[in-house]
């Protein structure tokens, strides 16, 4: 993450320090080809329906308060494991994505993947493992 710049470093530091929230989610997305744009955000659950989303940029952090009913249930369904299903598609330039989800003070779920978790290129076993994380990312990507 160090090579990803100050925004990523700040997000990791904030994720590491964050304690007491029911769930905290750290997400990175970076294209391998120019312009190599980094998308980096931290999502912090404050109540069953209230979340704060922090978007990290090189020089600033923007925050948004969100009221969403379905995210709590999706977070509760996440597995307690970390995965690295690298799924490559030769039709696109690689995009590296990572997500870490902390329940309370402990990391519960983590996933590192190339391209997109929504591609059906995974084996059936990988699809079953990745499905809850992919479903959650689809919810928060809207």
PDB file of C-alpha atoms in Angstrom, residues 4-101:
ATOM      1  CA  UNK A   4      -0.251   3.735  -3.564  1.00  0.00           C
ATOM      2  CA  UNK A   5       0.410   7.094  -1.934  1.00  0.00           C
ATOM      3  CA  UNK A   6      -0.604   9.152   1.025  1.00  0.00           C
ATOM      4  CA  UNK A   7      -4.354   8.594   0.604  1.00  0.00           C
ATOM      5  CA  UNK A   8      -3.950   4.831   0.964  1.00  0.00           C
ATOM      6  CA  UNK A   9      -1.547   5.193   3.879  1.00  0.00           C
ATOM      7  CA  UNK A  10      -3.951   7.510   5.698  1.00  0.00           C
ATOM      8  CA  UNK A  11      -6.869   5.133   5.065  1.00  0.00           C
ATOM      9  CA  UNK A  12      -4.929   2.142   6.404  1.00  0.00           C
ATOM     10  CA  UNK A  13      -3.878   4.106   9.475  1.00  0.00           C
ATOM     11  CA  UNK A  14      -7.487   5.194  10.123  1.00  0.00           C
ATOM     12  CA  UNK A  15      -8.745   1.634   9.611  1.00  0.00           C
ATOM     13  CA  UNK A  16      -6.150   0.288  12.040  1.00  0.00           C
ATOM     14  CA  UNK A  17      -6.977   2.861  14.722  1.00  0.00           C
ATOM     15  CA  UNK A  18     -10.743   2.587  14.349  1.00  0.00           C
ATOM     16  CA  UNK A  19     -12.247   0.645  17.254  1.00  0.00           C
ATOM     17  CA  UNK A  20     -15.688   0.396  18.765  1.00  0.00           C
ATOM     18  CA  UNK A  21     -17.725   0.464  15.554  1.00  0.00           C
ATOM     19  CA  UNK A  22     -19.797  -2.647  14.876  1.00  0.00           C
ATOM     20  CA  UNK A  23     -18.206  -2.881  11.396  1.00  0.00           C
ATOM     21  CA  UNK A  24     -15.500  -0.948   9.583  1.00  0.00           C
ATOM     22  CA  UNK A  25     -14.774  -1.590   5.904  1.00  0.00           C
ATOM     23  CA  UNK A  26     -11.623  -0.502   4.038  1.00  0.00           C
ATOM     24  CA  UNK A  27     -11.698  -0.645   0.229  1.00  0.00           C
ATOM     25  CA  UNK A  28      -9.046   0.022  -2.429  1.00  0.00           C
ATOM     26  CA  UNK A  29      -9.288  -0.088  -6.217  1.00  0.00           C
ATOM     27  CA  UNK A  30      -6.419   0.761  -8.534  1.00  0.00           C
ATOM     28  CA  UNK A  31      -5.977   0.234 -12.262  1.00  0.00           C
ATOM     29  CA  UNK A  32      -2.636  -1.115 -13.438  1.00  0.00           C
ATOM     30  CA  UNK A  33      -2.752   0.920 -16.635  1.00  0.00           C
ATOM     31  CA  UNK A  34      -2.616   4.727 -16.757  1.00  0.00           C
ATOM     32  CA  UNK A  35      -4.058   6.863 -15.302  1.00  0.00           C
ATOM     33  CA  UNK A  36      -3.605   4.472 -12.323  1.00  0.00           C
ATOM     34  CA  UNK A  37      -6.404   6.198 -10.452  1.00  0.00           C
ATOM     35  CA  UNK A  38      -6.799   5.052  -6.864  1.00  0.00           C
ATOM     36  CA  UNK A  39     -10.229   4.792  -5.276  1.00  0.00           C
ATOM     37  CA  UNK A  40      -9.981   4.451  -1.535  1.00  0.00           C
ATOM     38  CA  UNK A  41     -12.723   4.634   1.071  1.00  0.00           C
ATOM     39  CA  UNK A  42     -13.518   3.679   4.628  1.00  0.00           C
ATOM     40  CA  UNK A  43     -17.044   2.799   5.695  1.00  0.00           C
ATOM     41  CA  UNK A  44     -17.858   2.923   9.411  1.00  0.00           C
ATOM     42  CA  UNK A  45     -21.113   1.607  10.855  1.00  0.00           C
ATOM     43  CA  UNK A  46     -22.504   3.897  13.553  1.00  0.00           C
ATOM     44  CA  UNK A  47     -25.884   2.213  14.127  1.00  0.00           C
ATOM     45  CA  UNK A  48     -27.890  -0.537  12.397  1.00  0.00           C
ATOM     46  CA  UNK A  49     -28.858   1.911   9.626  1.00  0.00           C
ATOM     47  CA  UNK A  50     -26.323   4.749   9.886  1.00  0.00           C
ATOM     48  CA  UNK A  51     -22.897   4.691   8.229  1.00  0.00           C
ATOM     49  CA  UNK A  52     -20.134   7.206   7.618  1.00  0.00           C
ATOM     50  CA  UNK A  53     -18.216   6.916   4.375  1.00  0.00           C
ATOM     51  CA  UNK A  54     -14.786   8.538   4.152  1.00  0.00           C
ATOM     52  CA  UNK A  55     -13.346   8.986   0.644  1.00  0.00           C
ATOM     53  CA  UNK A  56      -9.581   9.437   0.667  1.00  0.00           C
ATOM     54  CA  UNK A  57      -7.822  11.682  -1.827  1.00  0.00           C
ATOM     55  CA  UNK A  58      -4.184  12.777  -2.005  1.00  0.00           C
ATOM     56  CA  UNK A  59      -4.737  15.998  -0.041  1.00  0.00           C
ATOM     57  CA  UNK A  60      -8.088  15.561   1.686  1.00  0.00           C
ATOM     58  CA  UNK A  61     -10.698  13.237   3.112  1.00  0.00           C
ATOM     59  CA  UNK A  62     -14.374  13.748   2.259  1.00  0.00           C
ATOM     60  CA  UNK A  63     -17.076  12.293   4.488  1.00  0.00           C
ATOM     61  CA  UNK A  64     -20.708  11.469   3.877  1.00  0.00           C
ATOM     62  CA  UNK A  65     -23.340  10.256   6.338  1.00  0.00           C
ATOM     63  CA  UNK A  66     -25.537   7.504   4.895  1.00  0.00           C
ATOM     64  CA  UNK A  67     -28.823   5.994   6.094  1.00  0.00           C
ATOM     65  CA  UNK A  68     -29.123   2.497   4.628  1.00  0.00           C
ATOM     66  CA  UNK A  69     -31.227  -0.377   5.944  1.00  0.00           C
ATOM     67  CA  UNK A  70     -29.732  -3.394   4.127  1.00  0.00           C
ATOM     68  CA  UNK A  71     -26.026  -2.986   4.803  1.00  0.00           C
ATOM     69  CA  UNK A  72     -26.113  -4.299   8.392  1.00  0.00           C
ATOM     70  CA  UNK A  73     -27.620  -7.598   7.302  1.00  0.00           C
ATOM     71  CA  UNK A  74     -25.114  -7.934   4.437  1.00  0.00           C
ATOM     72  CA  UNK A  75     -22.200  -7.310   6.820  1.00  0.00           C
ATOM     73  CA  UNK A  76     -23.538  -9.908   9.258  1.00  0.00           C
ATOM     74  CA  UNK A  77     -23.516 -12.538   6.456  1.00  0.00           C
ATOM     75  CA  UNK A  78     -19.836 -12.055   5.612  1.00  0.00           C
ATOM     76  CA  UNK A  79     -17.559 -15.036   6.197  1.00  0.00           C
ATOM     77  CA  UNK A  80     -14.739 -14.969   8.737  1.00  0.00           C
ATOM     78  CA  UNK A  81     -11.948 -15.612   6.259  1.00  0.00           C
ATOM     79  CA  UNK A  82      -9.520 -13.965   3.905  1.00  0.00           C
ATOM     80  CA  UNK A  83      -9.322 -14.857   0.224  1.00  0.00           C
ATOM     81  CA  UNK A  84      -7.095 -14.126  -2.714  1.00  0.00           C
ATOM     82  CA  UNK A  85      -9.020 -15.317  -5.779  1.00  0.00           C
ATOM     83  CA  UNK A  86      -7.068 -13.725  -8.619  1.00  0.00           C
ATOM     84  CA  UNK A  87      -9.377 -13.578 -11.581  1.00  0.00           C
ATOM     85  CA  UNK A  88      -7.829 -12.220 -14.750  1.00  0.00           C
ATOM     86  CA  UNK A  89      -9.581 -11.189 -17.905  1.00  0.00           C
ATOM     87  CA  UNK A  90      -7.449 -10.671 -20.992  1.00  0.00           C
ATOM     88  CA  UNK A  91     -10.035  -8.289 -22.426  1.00  0.00           C
ATOM     89  CA  UNK A  92      -9.378  -5.624 -19.803  1.00  0.00           C
ATOM     90  CA  UNK A  93      -6.323  -4.067 -18.237  1.00  0.00           C
ATOM     91  CA  UNK A  94      -5.864  -5.395 -14.697  1.00  0.00           C
ATOM     92  CA  UNK A  95      -7.541  -3.654 -11.819  1.00  0.00           C
ATOM     93  CA  UNK A  96      -6.342  -4.549  -8.341  1.00  0.00           C
ATOM     94  CA  UNK A  97      -8.948  -4.404  -5.603  1.00  0.00           C
ATOM     95  CA  UNK A  98      -8.728  -5.118  -1.898  1.00  0.00           C
ATOM     96  CA  UNK A  99     -11.266  -5.082   0.891  1.00  0.00           C
ATOM     97  CA  UNK A 100     -10.804  -5.584   4.635  1.00  0.00           C
ATOM     98  CA  UNK A 101     -13.773  -5.710   6.974  1.00  0.00           C
TER      99      UNK A 101
END
